[in-house]
Short mmCIF file of C-alpha atoms in Angstrom, two decimals:
data_model
loop_
_atom_site.label_atom_id
_atom_site.label_comp_id
_atom_site.label_asym_id
_atom_site.label_seq_id
_atom_site.Cartn_x
_atom_site.Cartn_y
_atom_site.Cartn_z
CA MET A 1 -42.03 -7.55 -45.63
CA GLY A 2 -42.76 -10.88 -48.00
CA SER A 3 -44.49 -13.51 -47.00
CA ILE A 4 -43.06 -16.92 -45.29
CA TRP A 5 -43.02 -18.45 -48.42
CA GLU A 6 -41.10 -16.05 -50.15
CA THR A 7 -38.71 -15.54 -47.10
CA ARG A 8 -38.24 -19.89 -47.12
CA PHE A 9 -37.68 -19.15 -50.72
CA LYS A 10 -35.09 -16.72 -51.06
CA ASN A 11 -32.91 -17.79 -47.47
CA HIS A 12 -32.99 -21.86 -49.41
CA PRO A 13 -29.23 -22.74 -48.58
CA LEU A 14 -29.85 -23.55 -52.20
CA TRP A 15 -28.82 -19.82 -53.22
CA ALA A 16 -25.62 -19.25 -51.55
CA LEU A 17 -24.35 -22.83 -53.14
CA ILE A 18 -25.35 -21.95 -56.53
CA ASN A 19 -23.21 -18.68 -55.94
CA GLN A 20 -20.08 -20.37 -54.45
CA ILE A 21 -20.34 -22.23 -57.71
CA THR A 22 -21.02 -19.15 -60.25
CA GLY A 23 -17.84 -17.98 -58.34
CA GLN A 24 -16.15 -20.85 -59.32
CA LEU A 25 -17.13 -21.13 -62.88
CA LYS A 26 -15.65 -17.16 -63.45
CA SER A 27 -12.67 -17.71 -62.67
CA LEU A 28 -11.68 -20.48 -64.31
CA ALA A 29 -10.76 -19.89 -68.74
CA LEU A 30 -12.29 -21.71 -71.31
CA PRO A 31 -10.43 -25.10 -71.61
CA ASP A 32 -8.63 -26.08 -74.98
CA ASP A 33 -9.47 -29.46 -74.84
CA ALA A 34 -13.22 -29.80 -76.54
CA ASP A 35 -14.84 -32.43 -73.86
CA LEU A 36 -13.23 -30.17 -71.11
CA ALA A 37 -14.98 -27.29 -72.85
CA ASP A 38 -18.20 -28.43 -73.35
CA SER A 39 -18.41 -30.23 -69.88
CA LEU A 40 -17.41 -26.44 -68.35
CA SER A 41 -20.40 -25.21 -70.72
CA ARG A 42 -22.45 -27.59 -68.95
CA LEU A 43 -22.13 -26.81 -65.77
CA ARG A 44 -22.79 -22.85 -66.51
CA TRP A 45 -26.02 -23.67 -68.16
CA LEU A 46 -27.16 -25.44 -65.03
CA VAL A 47 -26.23 -22.57 -63.03
CA GLU A 48 -27.86 -20.50 -65.13
CA THR A 49 -31.18 -22.24 -65.52
CA ILE A 50 -31.48 -23.09 -61.64
CA ASP A 51 -30.38 -19.42 -61.10
CA ALA A 52 -33.12 -18.53 -63.44
CA HIS A 53 -35.80 -20.07 -61.33
CA ARG A 54 -34.90 -17.67 -58.59
CA GLN A 55 -36.95 -14.79 -60.38
CA GLU A 56 -39.90 -16.35 -60.34
CA ASP A 57 -43.19 -17.03 -58.44
CA PRO A 58 -41.67 -18.72 -54.48
CA ARG A 59 -44.89 -19.87 -53.96
CA ARG A 60 -44.74 -22.52 -56.92
CA TYR A 61 -41.63 -24.47 -55.06
CA SER A 62 -41.95 -26.40 -52.34
CA THR A 63 -38.83 -27.10 -49.72
CA HIS A 64 -38.71 -30.21 -50.17
CA MET A 65 -38.23 -29.52 -54.29
CA LEU A 66 -34.83 -27.16 -53.32
CA ASP A 67 -33.69 -29.43 -50.39
CA ASN A 68 -33.01 -32.57 -53.37
CA VAL A 69 -31.86 -30.33 -56.09
CA HIS A 70 -29.29 -29.19 -53.18
CA ILE A 71 -28.48 -32.18 -52.09
CA HIS A 72 -27.34 -33.67 -55.31
CA ILE A 73 -25.90 -30.51 -56.44
CA ALA A 74 -23.56 -30.74 -53.36
CA ALA A 75 -23.32 -34.57 -53.61
CA ASN A 76 -22.22 -34.94 -57.27
CA VAL A 77 -21.06 -31.26 -58.52
CA GLN A 78 -19.24 -28.78 -56.45
CA PRO A 79 -17.26 -31.45 -54.80
CA HIS A 80 -15.56 -32.10 -58.45
CA LEU A 81 -15.64 -28.51 -59.18
CA SER A 82 -13.90 -27.53 -56.44
CA ARG A 83 -11.19 -29.51 -56.94
CA TYR A 84 -10.51 -28.74 -60.55
CA ALA A 85 -10.49 -25.39 -59.57
CA LEU A 86 -7.57 -25.19 -57.10
CA ASP A 87 -5.56 -27.32 -59.65
CA PRO A 88 -7.15 -27.11 -63.28
CA ASP A 89 -3.78 -29.44 -65.21
CA GLY A 90 -3.67 -31.54 -62.94
CA CYS A 91 -7.88 -32.30 -61.80
CA ALA A 92 -8.63 -32.23 -65.40
CA PRO A 93 -11.12 -35.18 -64.79
CA CYS A 94 -12.88 -33.88 -61.88
CA LEU A 95 -14.49 -31.55 -64.45
CA ARG A 96 -16.09 -33.99 -66.31
CA ALA A 97 -17.08 -35.77 -63.20
CA ALA A 98 -18.79 -32.69 -61.92
CA ALA A 99 -20.09 -32.24 -65.28
CA ASP A 100 -21.46 -36.23 -65.18
CA GLY A 101 -23.02 -35.62 -61.90
CA VAL A 102 -25.40 -32.75 -63.62
CA ASP A 103 -27.32 -35.57 -64.95
CA THR A 104 -28.64 -36.32 -61.34
CA VAL A 105 -29.47 -32.81 -60.49
CA LEU A 106 -31.92 -32.70 -63.53
CA GLU A 107 -34.22 -35.43 -62.51
CA GLN A 108 -34.85 -33.28 -59.88
CA LEU A 109 -35.24 -30.04 -62.10
CA GLY A 110 -37.91 -32.13 -63.54
CA ILE A 111 -40.21 -31.98 -60.90
CA TRP A 112 -40.16 -27.90 -60.47
CA PRO A 113 -42.35 -25.96 -62.59
CA PRO A 114 -41.52 -24.40 -66.23
CA LEU A 115 -40.02 -21.53 -66.02
CA SER A 116 -42.39 -18.38 -67.80
CA GLN A 117 -42.05 -17.64 -71.24
CA LEU A 118 -39.17 -14.29 -70.59
CA HIS A 119 -36.90 -16.87 -68.62
CA ARG A 120 -36.83 -19.57 -70.61
CA GLN A 121 -35.68 -17.52 -73.54
CA VAL A 122 -33.29 -15.80 -71.63
CA ALA A 123 -31.94 -19.39 -70.71
CA GLU A 124 -31.80 -20.54 -74.48
CA ALA A 125 -29.75 -17.02 -75.12
CA GLN A 126 -28.07 -18.37 -72.53
CA GLN A 127 -27.52 -21.22 -73.99
CA ALA A 128 -26.92 -19.98 -77.63
CA VAL A 129 -24.02 -18.04 -75.97
CA ALA A 130 -22.47 -21.14 -74.76
CA ALA A 131 -22.65 -22.91 -77.93
CA GLU A 132 -21.31 -20.05 -79.53
CA SER A 133 -18.75 -19.80 -76.90
CA VAL A 134 -18.06 -23.17 -77.86
CA THR A 135 -17.93 -22.42 -81.28
CA LEU A 136 -15.49 -19.83 -81.08
CA SER A 137 -12.68 -21.99 -78.69
CA ALA A 138 -12.31 -24.36 -81.07
CA TYR A 139 -12.42 -21.94 -84.10
CA LYS A 140 -9.22 -20.16 -82.03
CA ARG A 141 -8.27 -23.57 -81.58
CA GLN A 142 -8.19 -24.36 -85.33
CA LEU A 143 -6.81 -20.93 -85.96
CA GLU A 144 -4.10 -20.93 -84.10
CA LYS A 145 -3.21 -24.32 -85.13
CA GLU A 146 -3.09 -22.77 -88.67
CA ILE A 147 -0.79 -19.90 -87.24
CA GLY A 148 1.20 -22.09 -85.84
CA ASP A 149 1.61 -24.42 -89.04
CA SER A 150 2.06 -21.52 -90.78
CA LEU A 151 4.79 -19.66 -88.99
CA GLU A 152 6.68 -23.76 -88.79
CA ARG A 153 6.28 -23.56 -92.49
CA GLN A 154 7.53 -20.32 -92.60
CA VAL A 155 10.09 -20.71 -89.98
CA SER A 156 11.39 -23.56 -92.00
CA ALA A 157 11.62 -22.09 -95.49
CA ALA A 158 13.84 -19.26 -93.68
CA THR A 159 15.81 -21.90 -92.37
CA GLN A 160 16.58 -23.95 -95.68
CA ASN A 161 17.43 -20.75 -97.48
CA TYR A 162 19.45 -19.68 -94.75
CA ARG A 163 21.34 -23.05 -95.10
CA ALA A 164 21.29 -22.42 -98.89
CA ASN A 165 23.32 -19.29 -98.54
CA LEU A 166 25.09 -20.40 -95.82
CA GLU A 167 26.05 -23.83 -98.06
CA GLU A 168 26.81 -21.39 -100.89
CA LEU A 169 28.84 -18.88 -99.16
CA GLU A 170 30.88 -21.98 -97.72
CA GLU A 171 31.45 -23.56 -101.14
CA THR A 172 32.75 -19.84 -102.32
CA LEU A 173 34.81 -19.72 -99.79
CA MET A 174 36.76 -22.50 -100.51
CA ALA A 175 36.75 -22.01 -104.09
CA ALA A 176 38.63 -18.73 -103.32
CA VAL A 177 40.66 -20.79 -100.64
CA LEU A 178 41.67 -23.13 -103.59
CA GLY A 179 42.38 -20.60 -105.41
CA ALA A 180 44.58 -18.53 -103.14
CA SER A 181 46.32 -21.74 -102.90
CA ARG A 182 47.24 -22.57 -106.17
CA ASP A 183 48.07 -19.31 -106.42
CA LEU A 184 50.44 -19.22 -103.59
CA ALA A 185 51.82 -22.80 -104.32
CA SER A 186 52.42 -21.13 -108.02
CA LEU A 187 53.99 -18.31 -106.23
CA GLU A 188 56.30 -20.73 -104.17
CA GLU A 189 57.63 -22.35 -107.68
CA MET A 190 58.12 -19.07 -109.07
CA ARG A 191 60.11 -18.80 -106.05
CA GLY A 192 62.05 -21.20 -105.79
CA GLN A 193 62.69 -21.02 -110.20
CA GLY A 194 63.83 -17.27 -109.03
CA ALA A 195 66.07 -18.67 -106.46
CA LYS A 196 67.62 -21.27 -108.57
CA VAL A 197 68.12 -18.54 -111.83
CA LEU A 198 69.26 -16.22 -109.47
CA THR A 199 71.87 -19.43 -107.40
CA ALA A 200 72.70 -20.06 -111.17
CA LEU A 201 73.15 -15.90 -112.16
CA THR A 202 75.56 -15.49 -109.57
CA GLN A 203 77.66 -19.14 -110.09
CA GLN A 204 77.95 -18.05 -112.98
CA ALA A 205 78.63 -14.27 -112.68
CA VAL A 206 81.44 -15.35 -109.72
CA ALA A 207 82.91 -18.59 -112.24
CA ASP A 208 82.74 -15.98 -114.84
CA ASN A 209 85.21 -13.78 -112.34
CA TYR A 210 87.41 -16.49 -111.30
CA GLY A 211 87.94 -17.25 -114.72
CA LYS A 212 88.99 -13.75 -116.03
CA ASN A 213 91.59 -13.21 -112.42
CA ALA A 214 92.73 -16.47 -113.60
CA ARG A 215 93.62 -15.06 -117.36
CA ASN A 216 94.37 -11.87 -115.25
CA LYS A 217 97.42 -13.91 -113.21
CA ALA A 218 97.79 -16.10 -116.12
CA PHE A 219 99.39 -13.23 -118.48
CA ALA A 220 100.50 -11.31 -115.17
CA GLY A 221 103.30 -14.23 -114.51
CA TRP A 222 103.93 -14.43 -118.30
CA THR A 223 104.56 -10.96 -117.97
CA TRP A 224 107.10 -11.22 -115.20
CA ASP A 225 108.48 -14.34 -116.44
CA LEU A 226 109.22 -12.31 -119.42
CA LEU A 227 110.63 -9.19 -117.68
CA GLY A 228 112.53 -11.50 -115.41
CA LEU A 229 113.86 -13.12 -118.77
CA ALA A 230 114.82 -10.17 -119.91
CA VAL A 231 116.47 -7.85 -116.94
CA GLY A 232 118.50 -11.68 -116.39
CA GLY A 233 119.05 -12.63 -119.79
CA VAL A 234 120.43 -9.67 -120.91
CA PRO A 235 122.87 -8.38 -118.40
CA LEU A 236 124.30 -11.88 -118.61
CA VAL A 237 124.39 -11.76 -122.47
CA ILE A 238 126.79 -8.37 -122.20
CA LEU A 239 128.90 -9.42 -119.38
CA LEU A 240 129.38 -12.94 -121.03
CA THR A 241 130.50 -11.03 -124.16
CA HIS A 242 132.59 -8.70 -121.99
CA TYR A 243 134.42 -11.89 -120.06
CA PHE A 244 135.07 -13.54 -123.34
CA ASP A 245 136.41 -10.56 -124.69
CA SER A 246 140.03 -10.81 -126.09
CA ASP A 247 140.86 -7.12 -125.65
CA SER A 248 143.56 -6.94 -122.72
CA THR A 249 142.58 -3.39 -121.60
CA ILE A 250 139.11 -5.23 -120.23
CA LEU A 251 140.51 -7.63 -118.63
CA SER A 252 143.04 -6.46 -116.93
CA SER A 253 141.17 -3.32 -115.33
CA ALA A 254 139.67 -4.83 -112.35
CA THR A 255 137.09 -1.86 -111.50
CA VAL A 256 135.42 -2.32 -114.73
CA THR A 257 135.36 -6.32 -113.80
CA LEU A 258 133.57 -5.26 -110.08
CA THR A 259 131.30 -2.74 -111.41
CA ARG A 260 130.18 -5.52 -114.16
CA LEU A 261 129.69 -8.44 -111.22
CA TRP A 262 127.73 -6.02 -109.27
CA ILE A 263 125.44 -4.94 -112.35
CA ALA A 264 125.17 -9.10 -113.61
CA LEU A 265 124.17 -9.61 -109.59
CA ALA A 266 121.98 -6.94 -109.56
CA ALA A 267 120.26 -7.95 -112.70
CA VAL A 268 120.28 -11.66 -111.17
CA GLY A 269 118.52 -10.73 -108.29
CA LEU A 270 115.43 -8.64 -110.14
CA ALA A 271 115.01 -11.61 -112.47
CA CYS A 272 114.90 -14.02 -109.01
CA LEU A 273 112.05 -11.27 -108.39
CA CYS A 274 110.19 -11.12 -111.66
CA PHE A 275 110.57 -14.59 -111.55
CA THR A 276 109.02 -14.98 -107.87
CA ARG A 277 106.30 -12.72 -108.95
CA GLY A 278 105.28 -14.67 -111.72
CA SER A 279 105.55 -18.06 -110.31
CA VAL A 280 102.58 -15.97 -107.68
CA ASP A 281 100.53 -14.76 -110.13
CA HIS A 282 100.67 -18.37 -112.11
CA ARG A 283 99.89 -20.27 -108.58
CA GLU A 284 96.51 -17.74 -108.24
CA SER A 285 95.81 -17.95 -111.82
CA ARG A 286 95.77 -22.12 -111.22
CA ARG A 287 93.90 -21.33 -108.20
CA SER A 288 90.98 -19.10 -109.82
CA LYS A 289 90.49 -21.67 -112.39
CA ARG A 290 89.80 -24.91 -110.44
CA ALA A 291 87.47 -22.48 -108.42
CA ASP A 292 85.82 -21.41 -111.99
CA LEU A 293 86.01 -25.44 -112.70
CA ARG A 294 84.05 -26.14 -109.30
CA LEU A 295 81.85 -23.24 -109.74
CA ARG A 296 80.57 -24.52 -112.90
CA THR A 297 80.35 -27.97 -112.35
CA VAL A 298 79.03 -28.74 -108.83
CA HIS A 299 75.10 -29.02 -109.23
CA ALA A 300 76.54 -31.40 -112.84
CA PHE A 301 78.51 -33.00 -110.04
CA ILE A 302 75.87 -33.65 -107.06
CA ALA A 303 72.62 -33.96 -109.19
CA ASN A 304 72.78 -37.88 -108.51
CA GLN A 305 73.63 -37.47 -105.09
CA PRO A 306 71.32 -37.71 -101.95
CA GLU A 307 69.79 -34.30 -100.19
CA GLU A 308 72.18 -34.20 -97.42
CA VAL A 309 75.35 -34.86 -99.70
CA ARG A 310 74.20 -31.85 -101.59
CA GLU A 311 73.43 -29.58 -98.59
CA ALA A 312 76.56 -30.55 -97.34
CA VAL A 313 78.41 -29.94 -100.32
CA LEU A 314 77.10 -26.87 -101.05
CA GLU A 315 77.85 -25.64 -97.44
CA GLY A 316 81.60 -26.82 -97.36
CA MET A 317 82.15 -24.84 -100.40
CA ALA A 318 80.33 -21.47 -99.29
CA ASN A 319 82.36 -22.13 -96.05
CA ARG A 320 85.45 -22.77 -97.38
CA ILE A 321 85.26 -20.40 -100.71
CA TYR A 322 82.59 -17.75 -99.46
CA LEU A 323 83.41 -17.44 -95.59
CA GLN A 324 87.26 -18.17 -95.74
CA GLY A 325 88.27 -17.38 -98.55
CA ASN A 326 90.29 -20.08 -99.65
CA LEU A 327 90.44 -21.27 -103.40
CA GLU A 328 92.18 -23.98 -102.79
CA SER A 329 92.26 -26.47 -99.87
CA HIS A 330 95.98 -28.04 -98.89
CA GLU A 331 93.91 -30.22 -96.31
CA ASP A 332 94.78 -34.34 -96.38
CA THR A 333 91.76 -36.45 -97.94
CA GLY A 334 91.39 -37.61 -94.42
CA ARG A 335 90.31 -34.12 -92.97
CA ALA A 336 87.87 -33.37 -95.88
CA THR A 337 86.29 -36.22 -95.45
CA ALA A 338 86.19 -35.33 -91.79
CA ASP A 339 84.31 -32.08 -92.68
CA LEU A 340 82.23 -33.41 -95.26
CA ALA A 341 80.67 -35.86 -92.26
CA THR A 342 80.50 -32.83 -90.10
CA TYR A 343 78.16 -30.95 -92.93
CA LEU A 344 76.27 -33.96 -93.47
CA ALA A 345 75.35 -34.46 -89.34
CA ARG A 346 74.73 -30.87 -90.25
CA ALA A 347 72.07 -31.32 -93.17
CA ARG A 348 70.66 -34.51 -91.34
CA SER A 349 69.91 -32.27 -88.56
CA ARG A 350 68.34 -29.82 -89.78
CA ARG A 351 66.24 -31.99 -92.08
CA GLN A 352 64.67 -33.55 -88.84
CA ALA A 353 63.61 -30.46 -87.28
CA ASP A 354 61.89 -29.75 -90.42
CA ASP A 355 60.35 -33.11 -90.12
CA PHE A 356 59.31 -32.55 -86.75
CA ALA A 357 58.10 -28.73 -87.29
CA GLY A 358 56.05 -30.10 -90.48
CA SER A 359 54.35 -33.12 -87.91
CA GLU A 360 53.45 -30.40 -85.34
CA ASN A 361 51.81 -28.05 -87.62
#
């Protein structure tokens, strides 16, 4: 059992307060701010210095000395430290205020007896550790800053490289699209030219067929005409020869006369049939010739006309010649004008529909 001075020293409330502050300091992380880190280091140094006196001879300390240090710590240090421990981010100035309160405590510690050599070395070592901790904290912040800057530079370089590659890819794609557009335009032009060539060849072939048919019909018509002339003319000459013959036996023979008459009628009928066939062939030949002429000259005829007129004329010809099969129209001029107006209206309607569809796209 210790002496009354030892019991009084160990049971003083100063040590309970020091233990409380020590627990609070251990629960706090080292702030990134240099001033706050120095304030925290100063508070730890104060606690370690006062706690070092706990190992000294109790007879060297009076109750008044302990009371004065306890009062100034409780009034100027511990309240500010407690508020900071509850909210380090919102009460950062409280840590600086607690460190400033250390000055009043040091004034009271000045009358305390000095620490022994061992405790002084321990205190100095702790101070060196605290200083090194501050240095390490500063080095940590500097390292984090350098790492952050390096990462930022790398990210910036990677972003620029990515953007450059993206722009290059975009240019390549645009060039490919433009090339494809030019190829498509070339193909469309070739398709249009091919369609024109095919149309011209088709018209030429159809016109040639109509021309050939016209020549064939004309030849057939003249053949039938010559055949009809031969069939009808020869019997007629023979009949007239017999009629004007002076031979009485021939003139008196009624039977022979009737026979000759029937032969003449048959020859005339056959000649009429031949002439009729020749007339039909001549009429079809004229139609084929006119169709040939129209097919060969239609584009030259409508070359200087508006687009609607060209479409209407071509549609009318296609409808009449190809669909209806009429090589020659027997309608009057008024009906033809009405048909042309109808085809013009259709062409304008199609053009307006195409323009509207193009504007929507």
